[in-house]
Coordinates of C-alpha atoms and ligand atoms in Angstrom, one line a residue:
M1 CA 107.8 136.7 112.1
S2 CA 106.4 140.7 112.0
N3 CA 109.4 141.8 110.3
L4 CA 109.3 139.2 107.7
P5 CA 107.6 139.0 104.3
H6 CA 104.3 137.5 104.5
E7 CA 104.6 134.1 103.3
P8 CA 101.2 132.1 103.7
E9 CA 101.8 128.5 102.7
F10 CA 105.4 128.4 104.4
E11 CA 103.7 130.0 107.7
Q12 CA 100.7 127.4 107.3
A13 CA 103.3 124.3 107.4
Y14 CA 105.5 125.9 110.0
K15 CA 102.5 126.3 112.3
E16 CA 101.0 122.8 111.5
L17 CA 104.8 121.0 112.6
A18 CA 104.9 123.4 115.5
S19 CA 101.6 123.1 116.9
T20 CA 102.0 119.3 116.9
L21 CA 105.2 119.4 118.7
E22 CA 104.1 122.0 121.2
N23 CA 100.9 120.0 122.1
S24 CA 102.7 116.9 122.7
S25 CA 105.6 116.1 125.5
L26 CA 108.5 116.6 123.2
F27 CA 109.4 120.0 124.5
E28 CA 109.2 119.0 128.2
K29 CA 111.3 116.1 127.5
H30 CA 113.7 118.0 125.3
P31 CA 113.2 121.9 126.2
E32 CA 116.4 122.6 124.1
Y33 CA 114.5 121.4 120.9
K34 CA 112.6 124.7 120.9
K35 CA 116.0 126.2 119.8
A36 CA 116.3 123.7 117.1
L37 CA 113.1 124.5 115.7
K38 CA 113.8 128.3 115.2
V39 CA 117.2 127.2 113.7
A40 CA 115.5 124.7 111.3
S41 CA 112.9 127.1 110.3
I42 CA 115.3 129.1 108.4
P43 CA 116.9 127.6 105.2
E44 CA 120.5 127.0 104.8
R45 CA 120.5 128.7 101.6
I46 CA 118.1 130.0 98.8
I47 CA 118.9 130.4 95.3
Q48 CA 117.2 132.8 92.9
F49 CA 117.8 133.4 89.4
R50 CA 116.2 134.6 86.0
V51 CA 115.6 132.3 83.3
T52 CA 115.6 133.5 79.9
W53 CA 114.4 131.6 77.1
E54 CA 113.1 131.8 73.4
D55 CA 109.5 130.9 72.3
D56 CA 108.3 129.6 69.2
K57 CA 107.9 133.2 67.7
G58 CA 111.4 134.2 68.3
E59 CA 110.4 136.1 71.0
L60 CA 112.2 136.6 74.7
Q61 CA 110.5 135.0 77.9
V62 CA 111.6 135.5 81.4
N63 CA 110.7 133.4 84.5
R64 CA 111.7 133.5 88.3
G65 CA 113.8 130.3 89.0
Y66 CA 114.4 129.1 92.5
R67 CA 116.0 126.4 94.6
V68 CA 115.8 126.5 98.6
Q69 CA 118.3 124.3 100.0
F70 CA 116.6 123.9 103.2
N71 CA 118.4 121.7 105.3
S72 CA 121.5 119.2 104.7
A73 CA 121.7 117.8 108.2
L74 CA 120.7 114.2 107.2
G75 CA 122.4 114.2 103.6
P76 CA 122.4 116.0 100.4
Y77 CA 119.4 118.5 99.8
K78 CA 116.8 116.6 98.1
G79 CA 113.5 117.3 96.8
G80 CA 111.5 117.9 93.8
L81 CA 111.3 120.8 91.0
R82 CA 107.9 122.4 90.6
L83 CA 107.0 124.4 87.3
H84 CA 103.8 126.0 87.8
P85 CA 102.5 129.6 87.6
T86 CA 101.6 129.6 91.2
V87 CA 105.3 128.9 92.2
N88 CA 107.1 131.5 94.7
L89 CA 109.2 131.5 97.4
S90 CA 106.4 131.0 100.0
V91 CA 105.4 127.7 98.1
L92 CA 108.9 126.6 97.8
K93 CA 109.8 127.2 101.4
F94 CA 106.6 125.4 102.6
L95 CA 107.4 122.4 100.3
G96 CA 111.1 122.5 101.2
F97 CA 110.1 122.5 105.0
E98 CA 107.9 119.5 104.6
Q99 CA 110.5 117.7 102.5
I100 CA 113.3 117.7 105.4
F101 CA 111.0 115.9 107.8
K102 CA 109.4 113.7 104.9
N103 CA 112.9 112.7 103.9
A104 CA 113.9 112.0 107.3
L105 CA 110.9 109.6 107.9
T106 CA 112.3 107.4 104.8
G107 CA 114.9 106.6 106.7
L108 CA 117.5 107.1 104.0
N109 CA 120.2 109.8 104.1
M110 CA 118.8 112.8 102.6
G111 CA 118.4 116.5 103.3
G112 CA 115.8 118.7 102.6
G113 CA 115.1 121.0 99.6
K114 CA 112.9 122.3 96.7
G115 CA 113.0 124.4 93.9
G116 CA 111.3 125.3 90.5
A117 CA 110.0 128.4 88.5
D118 CA 107.0 130.2 87.9
F119 CA 106.9 128.8 84.5
D120 CA 103.7 127.5 82.9
P121 CA 104.0 124.3 80.6
K122 CA 100.3 124.5 80.2
G123 CA 99.9 125.7 76.4
K124 CA 103.5 125.6 75.7
S125 CA 104.9 123.4 72.9
D126 CA 107.5 120.6 73.7
N127 CA 110.5 122.8 72.0
E128 CA 109.3 125.6 74.3
I129 CA 109.4 123.3 77.2
R130 CA 112.7 121.9 76.1
R131 CA 114.2 125.4 75.9
F132 CA 113.1 126.7 78.9
C133 CA 114.5 123.4 81.0
C134 CA 117.8 123.9 79.2
A135 CA 118.0 127.4 80.4
F136 CA 116.7 126.8 83.9
M137 CA 119.4 124.3 84.4
S138 CA 122.0 126.4 82.7
E139 CA 121.8 128.3 86.2
L140 CA 120.8 125.5 88.5
G141 CA 123.5 123.3 87.5
K142 CA 125.9 125.4 89.2
H143 CA 124.4 125.0 92.6
I144 CA 123.5 121.2 92.8
G145 CA 125.7 118.0 92.6
A146 CA 125.4 114.1 93.7
D147 CA 126.7 114.7 96.7
I148 CA 125.4 118.4 97.3
D149 CA 121.8 118.6 96.1
V150 CA 119.9 116.2 93.9
P151 CA 116.5 117.5 92.7
A152 CA 113.9 115.5 91.1
G153 CA 110.1 115.9 89.7
D154 CA 107.3 117.6 90.9
I155 CA 104.0 119.5 89.5
G156 CA 105.0 120.1 85.9
V157 CA 108.3 118.1 85.9
S158 CA 108.0 114.4 84.4
G159 CA 110.7 111.9 83.0
R160 CA 110.8 114.0 79.9
E161 CA 111.9 117.3 81.6
I162 CA 114.3 115.5 83.8
G163 CA 115.7 114.0 80.5
W164 CA 116.4 117.8 78.8
M165 CA 117.7 119.1 82.3
F166 CA 120.1 116.2 82.9
G167 CA 121.3 116.6 79.3
Q168 CA 122.0 120.3 79.9
Y169 CA 123.7 119.3 83.1
K170 CA 125.9 117.0 81.2
K171 CA 127.0 119.6 78.5
Q172 CA 127.6 122.3 80.6
T173 CA 129.9 120.1 83.4
K174 CA 130.9 117.1 81.2
L175 CA 129.7 115.1 84.3
W176 CA 127.6 111.9 84.0
E177 CA 126.5 112.1 87.8
G178 CA 123.4 111.3 89.5
I179 CA 122.4 114.9 90.0
L180 CA 118.8 114.3 89.4
T181 CA 116.4 111.4 90.0
G182 CA 113.3 110.3 88.1
K183 CA 115.6 109.9 85.2
G184 CA 114.9 107.3 82.4
G185 CA 115.0 103.9 83.1
N186 CA 117.8 102.9 80.7
W187 CA 120.0 105.6 81.8
G188 CA 120.2 105.7 85.7
G189 CA 116.4 105.8 86.5
S190 CA 115.3 103.7 89.0
L191 CA 112.6 101.2 88.3
I192 CA 109.1 101.8 90.2
R193 CA 110.2 105.5 90.4
P194 CA 107.1 106.8 88.3
E195 CA 104.7 104.6 90.4
A196 CA 106.4 105.2 93.8
T197 CA 104.4 108.1 95.2
G198 CA 101.2 106.7 94.4
Y199 CA 101.9 102.9 95.1
G200 CA 103.6 104.1 98.6
L201 CA 100.2 105.8 99.5
V202 CA 98.5 103.1 99.0
Y203 CA 100.8 100.9 101.0
Y204 CA 100.6 103.2 103.7
V205 CA 97.0 103.3 103.9
Q206 CA 96.9 99.4 103.8
H207 CA 98.6 99.7 107.1
M208 CA 96.3 102.3 108.3
I209 CA 93.3 99.9 107.3
Q210 CA 94.9 96.8 108.7
Y211 CA 95.6 98.5 112.1
A212 CA 92.1 100.3 112.5
S213 CA 90.3 96.7 112.0
G214 CA 92.6 94.6 113.7
G215 CA 94.1 92.8 110.6
K216 CA 90.6 91.9 109.2
E217 CA 90.0 94.5 106.6
S218 CA 92.1 95.5 103.4
F219 CA 91.3 97.7 100.3
S220 CA 89.0 95.0 99.0
G221 CA 85.8 96.3 98.7
K222 CA 86.4 99.7 99.7
K223 CA 85.3 102.9 97.8
V224 CA 88.4 105.3 97.5
A225 CA 87.8 108.9 96.1
I226 CA 91.0 110.7 94.4
S227 CA 91.8 113.8 93.5
G228 CA 94.3 114.9 90.7
S229 CA 95.3 112.8 87.6
G230 CA 98.9 113.1 87.3
N231 CA 101.3 110.7 88.5
V232 CA 100.4 110.4 92.1
A233 CA 96.8 110.1 91.4
Q234 CA 97.0 107.4 88.6
Y235 CA 99.3 105.1 90.3
A236 CA 97.5 105.4 93.3
A237 CA 94.4 104.5 91.6
L238 CA 96.0 101.7 89.7
K239 CA 97.4 100.3 92.8
V240 CA 93.8 100.6 94.6
I241 CA 92.1 98.8 91.7
E242 CA 94.9 95.9 92.0
L243 CA 93.9 95.3 95.9
G244 CA 89.9 95.2 95.0
G245 CA 89.3 98.9 95.8
T246 CA 86.9 101.0 93.5
V247 CA 88.1 104.5 92.4
V248 CA 85.3 106.7 92.5
S249 CA 86.8 110.1 91.4
L250 CA 89.9 112.0 89.8
S251 CA 90.1 115.6 88.9
D252 CA 92.2 118.3 87.3
S253 CA 92.4 122.1 88.1
K254 CA 89.4 122.6 85.8
G255 CA 86.8 119.9 87.2
A256 CA 86.1 116.4 88.5
I257 CA 85.1 113.2 86.9
V258 CA 82.8 111.1 89.4
A259 CA 82.1 107.3 88.5
T260 CA 78.3 106.5 87.9
T261 CA 78.7 102.8 87.8
D262 CA 79.9 100.2 90.7
K263 CA 82.8 99.3 88.6
G264 CA 84.1 102.8 89.1
I265 CA 87.1 104.4 87.1
D266 CA 88.7 101.4 85.7
A267 CA 92.4 100.8 84.8
E268 CA 91.5 101.2 81.2
M269 CA 90.1 104.5 81.8
I270 CA 93.0 105.4 83.8
E271 CA 95.1 104.6 80.8
S272 CA 93.7 106.7 78.5
I273 CA 93.9 109.7 81.2
A274 CA 97.8 109.0 81.2
K275 CA 97.8 109.3 77.4
L276 CA 95.7 112.7 77.4
K277 CA 97.9 114.3 80.3
V278 CA 101.1 113.6 78.1
D279 CA 99.4 115.5 75.3
R280 CA 98.7 118.3 78.0
K281 CA 94.9 117.9 77.6
Q282 CA 92.0 118.8 80.2
L283 CA 90.3 115.6 82.0
S284 CA 87.0 117.3 80.4
S285 CA 88.1 115.7 77.0
A286 CA 88.3 112.2 78.6
A287 CA 85.0 112.7 80.4
D288 CA 83.5 112.8 76.7
D289 CA 85.1 109.4 75.6
F290 CA 83.8 107.6 79.0
G291 CA 80.3 108.5 78.0
S292 CA 77.6 107.5 80.9
K293 CA 80.1 105.7 83.0
V294 CA 81.0 109.0 84.5
K295 CA 79.7 112.5 85.0
Y296 CA 82.0 115.6 84.6
I297 CA 81.8 118.4 87.4
D298 CA 82.9 121.6 85.9
G299 CA 85.1 123.6 88.2
A300 CA 84.8 121.6 91.2
R301 CA 86.7 119.2 93.5
P302 CA 85.6 115.8 93.9
W303 CA 84.8 115.7 97.6
L304 CA 81.4 116.9 97.9
H305 CA 80.2 114.7 94.9
V306 CA 81.5 111.5 95.5
G307 CA 78.7 109.7 97.5
N308 CA 79.3 107.3 100.2
V309 CA 83.2 106.5 100.3
D310 CA 85.6 104.9 103.0
V311 CA 89.0 106.5 101.8
A312 CA 89.9 109.9 100.5
L313 CA 93.2 110.1 98.7
P314 CA 94.0 113.9 97.7
G315 CA 96.6 113.9 95.3
A316 CA 96.6 117.0 93.3
T317 CA 97.8 119.9 95.2
Q318 CA 98.2 122.0 98.4
N319 CA 94.9 123.0 100.3
E320 CA 92.8 120.9 98.2
V321 CA 90.4 120.0 101.0
S322 CA 88.6 122.6 102.8
K323 CA 86.8 122.6 106.1
E324 CA 83.5 122.4 104.5
E325 CA 84.8 119.1 102.2
A326 CA 86.2 117.5 105.4
E327 CA 82.9 117.8 107.2
G328 CA 81.3 116.4 103.7
L329 CA 83.6 113.7 103.6
I330 CA 82.8 112.8 107.0
K331 CA 79.0 112.7 106.5
A332 CA 79.9 110.5 103.3
G333 CA 81.5 108.2 105.5
V334 CA 84.9 108.4 105.3
K335 CA 87.4 106.3 107.7
F336 CA 90.9 107.2 106.1
I337 CA 92.1 110.2 104.7
A338 CA 96.0 110.3 103.6
E339 CA 97.7 113.1 101.6
G340 CA 99.3 112.2 98.1
S341 CA 99.6 115.8 97.8
N342 CA 101.9 118.0 99.9
M343 CA 99.8 119.8 102.6
G344 CA 96.7 118.6 100.4
C345 CA 94.3 119.5 103.5
T346 CA 93.9 123.2 105.0
Q347 CA 94.8 123.4 108.8
E348 CA 90.8 123.6 109.7
A349 CA 90.1 120.5 107.6
I350 CA 93.1 118.7 109.6
E351 CA 91.5 119.9 112.8
V352 CA 88.0 118.2 111.6
F353 CA 89.7 115.2 110.9
E354 CA 91.9 114.9 114.1
S355 CA 88.9 115.9 116.2
H356 CA 87.3 112.6 115.1
R357 CA 90.0 110.1 115.9
K358 CA 87.8 108.7 118.6
S359 CA 84.3 107.8 118.2
S360 CA 82.1 106.2 120.7
K361 CA 80.0 104.6 117.7
G362 CA 83.0 103.0 116.0
E363 CA 83.0 105.8 113.6
A364 CA 86.4 107.1 114.2
I365 CA 88.4 108.7 111.6
W366 CA 92.1 108.6 110.8
Y367 CA 94.2 111.3 108.9
A368 CA 97.6 110.7 107.7
P369 CA 99.9 113.7 106.5
G370 CA 101.5 113.9 103.0
K371 CA 105.1 113.9 104.7
A372 CA 104.4 110.4 105.9
A373 CA 101.9 109.2 103.4
N374 CA 103.6 110.4 100.2
A375 CA 107.1 109.5 101.2
G376 CA 107.3 106.7 98.6
G377 CA 108.4 108.9 95.8
V378 CA 111.2 110.4 97.4
A379 CA 112.1 107.0 99.1
V380 CA 112.4 105.6 95.7
S381 CA 114.5 108.6 94.7
G382 CA 116.8 107.9 97.3
L383 CA 117.2 104.4 96.2
E384 CA 118.0 105.6 92.6
M385 CA 120.6 107.7 94.2
A386 CA 122.1 104.4 96.0
Q387 CA 121.8 102.5 92.8
N388 CA 123.7 105.4 90.8
S389 CA 126.3 105.4 93.4
A390 CA 127.0 101.8 93.3
R391 CA 126.5 101.9 89.3
I392 CA 124.2 99.0 89.7
K393 CA 120.3 98.5 88.5
W394 CA 118.0 96.9 91.0
T395 CA 115.0 94.7 89.6
S396 CA 111.1 96.0 89.9
E397 CA 110.5 93.6 92.7
E398 CA 113.5 94.6 94.7
V399 CA 112.7 98.3 94.6
D400 CA 109.1 97.4 95.3
D401 CA 110.0 95.3 98.1
R402 CA 112.1 98.1 99.5
L403 CA 109.4 100.9 99.2
K404 CA 107.0 98.4 101.1
L405 CA 109.2 98.3 103.9
I406 CA 110.1 101.9 104.1
M407 CA 106.1 102.5 104.2
K408 CA 105.6 100.3 106.8
N409 CA 108.5 101.7 108.7
C410 CA 107.0 104.9 108.1
F411 CA 103.4 104.1 109.3
E412 CA 104.9 102.5 112.6
N413 CA 107.2 105.1 113.5
G414 CA 104.5 107.7 113.3
L415 CA 102.3 105.5 115.2
Q416 CA 104.9 104.8 118.1
T417 CA 106.2 108.1 118.3
A418 CA 102.6 109.4 118.8
K419 CA 101.8 106.8 121.4
T420 CA 105.1 107.8 123.4
Y421 CA 104.6 111.5 123.4
L422 CA 101.0 112.1 123.2
T423 CA 99.5 108.8 125.1
P424 CA 96.2 108.3 123.2
S425 CA 93.2 107.3 125.2
E426 CA 91.3 103.9 125.2
G427 CA 89.9 103.5 121.5
E428 CA 91.5 106.2 120.2
F429 CA 93.7 106.1 117.0
P430 CA 97.1 107.7 117.6
S431 CA 97.7 111.2 115.8
L432 CA 99.6 110.2 112.7
V433 CA 100.1 113.8 112.1
A434 CA 102.0 115.0 115.5
G435 CA 103.6 111.4 115.5
S436 CA 105.2 111.9 112.2
N437 CA 106.3 115.5 112.7
I438 CA 107.7 114.3 116.1
A439 CA 109.7 111.5 114.6
G440 CA 110.9 113.7 111.7
F441 CA 111.9 116.5 113.7
S442 CA 113.6 114.7 116.6
K443 CA 115.7 112.8 114.0
V444 CA 117.0 116.1 112.1
A445 CA 117.2 118.2 115.2
A446 CA 119.5 115.5 117.0
A447 CA 121.9 115.3 113.8
M448 CA 121.7 119.1 113.6
K449 CA 123.1 119.5 117.3
E450 CA 125.7 116.5 116.5
Q451 CA 127.0 118.8 113.6
G452 CA 127.2 122.1 115.4
D453 CA 124.1 123.6 113.9
W454 CA 122.7 124.6 117.3
W455 CA 123.8 124.2 120.7
Ligands
LIG501 N1 108.3 115.9 94.5 C1 108.3 114.8 95.3 C2 107.9 114.9 96.8 O1 107.1 116.1 97.0 C3 109.6 113.9 94.9 C4 110.7 114.6 95.5 C5 111.9 113.8 94.9 O2 112.1 112.5 94.4 O3 113.2 114.1 95.2 O4 108.3 114.2 97.7

């Protein structure tokens, strides 16, 4: 890769996948898949464009917009739009690359893509955000379509932004099409889509807990550390509470809140955090309202401040668990780590967790990567596409049941694939990161071959 620009996040995601494929028997059984990996690591297409918009003072602002159309072997490109000042091509290529294999694991027909802009919604008025979304879609709209590329939300893009973008697309094309997912519930959106990533994450971890305990344990009585306070973290926390677990932390980019009582962070507190996020306020202001029920730790992530925990669910952004934090979590008794965020753990943190999959003292630790554990969001996006195509609407129960089944299959697929290609030793948890990578990659590589993308 020496003559290529330095793309640290993309290189990290590529190496994470490639190393697990190389360290399994996949390339022995399918040596030709090495070629497939080479081809699949280059996006089919990248669209880069400028976005000009007017701020509230009437002044011109300009941002960089992107859509990485990474792989369409399994279906139309599918993946979110991120609006955040850190967005660049390396970040979007890493997210798009992960998305290909995540989408494959859902079992639905979706290719992989990702897009966004280096626009910072923080500190902007609603009108400024609306003007930005319309300007952004005025170019992106030329490159997407219900059977071409179907974006959705990611960091900085919620149902509100999806609405403004959808309206702009309709104005410029006259088409009412399912070109975005995460739409409003009464105009084509799927029920359970807002909840899906967080709920799906908890459903996935339920399978990990059940498998590890031989069906004896569940979330009931477990202490759960969560980072982030956006859509993924909020709904994961609510589902943990519903299942009888205790949520001990949440965080944002400025700091973390850690519960000081046995009751943890309750549903009412999560509801008030959700309200505050809509007004783009910081978590520190919620901490003031919660009084002595929580302590606010300025400038910190929660991991080294949560005390004893059983489960850790990173739910904020990439590389939010370092090697030291992974070691700290292990000392704090963590047994299950599953990423609600994409690439939430650094490679070093993954190595720490993976090296503890077997323990003679019954203290084995199990790690699940985002591309499996957080696949519930895009899975329900796939269900939204299906409902739009059929012009029907399923009930919450119907969508939730399908989500549960998809997360179960996703877990079992990773587990069985790890057993097939890595033969774990007696008493060792199969590697869910390797199993999920191999399962997702093999499915995409086989489809690419049949379509003549490599030979
Ligand atoms: N941004 C979400 C993800 O990382 C959802 C993408 C989608 O629904 O298309 O999977």
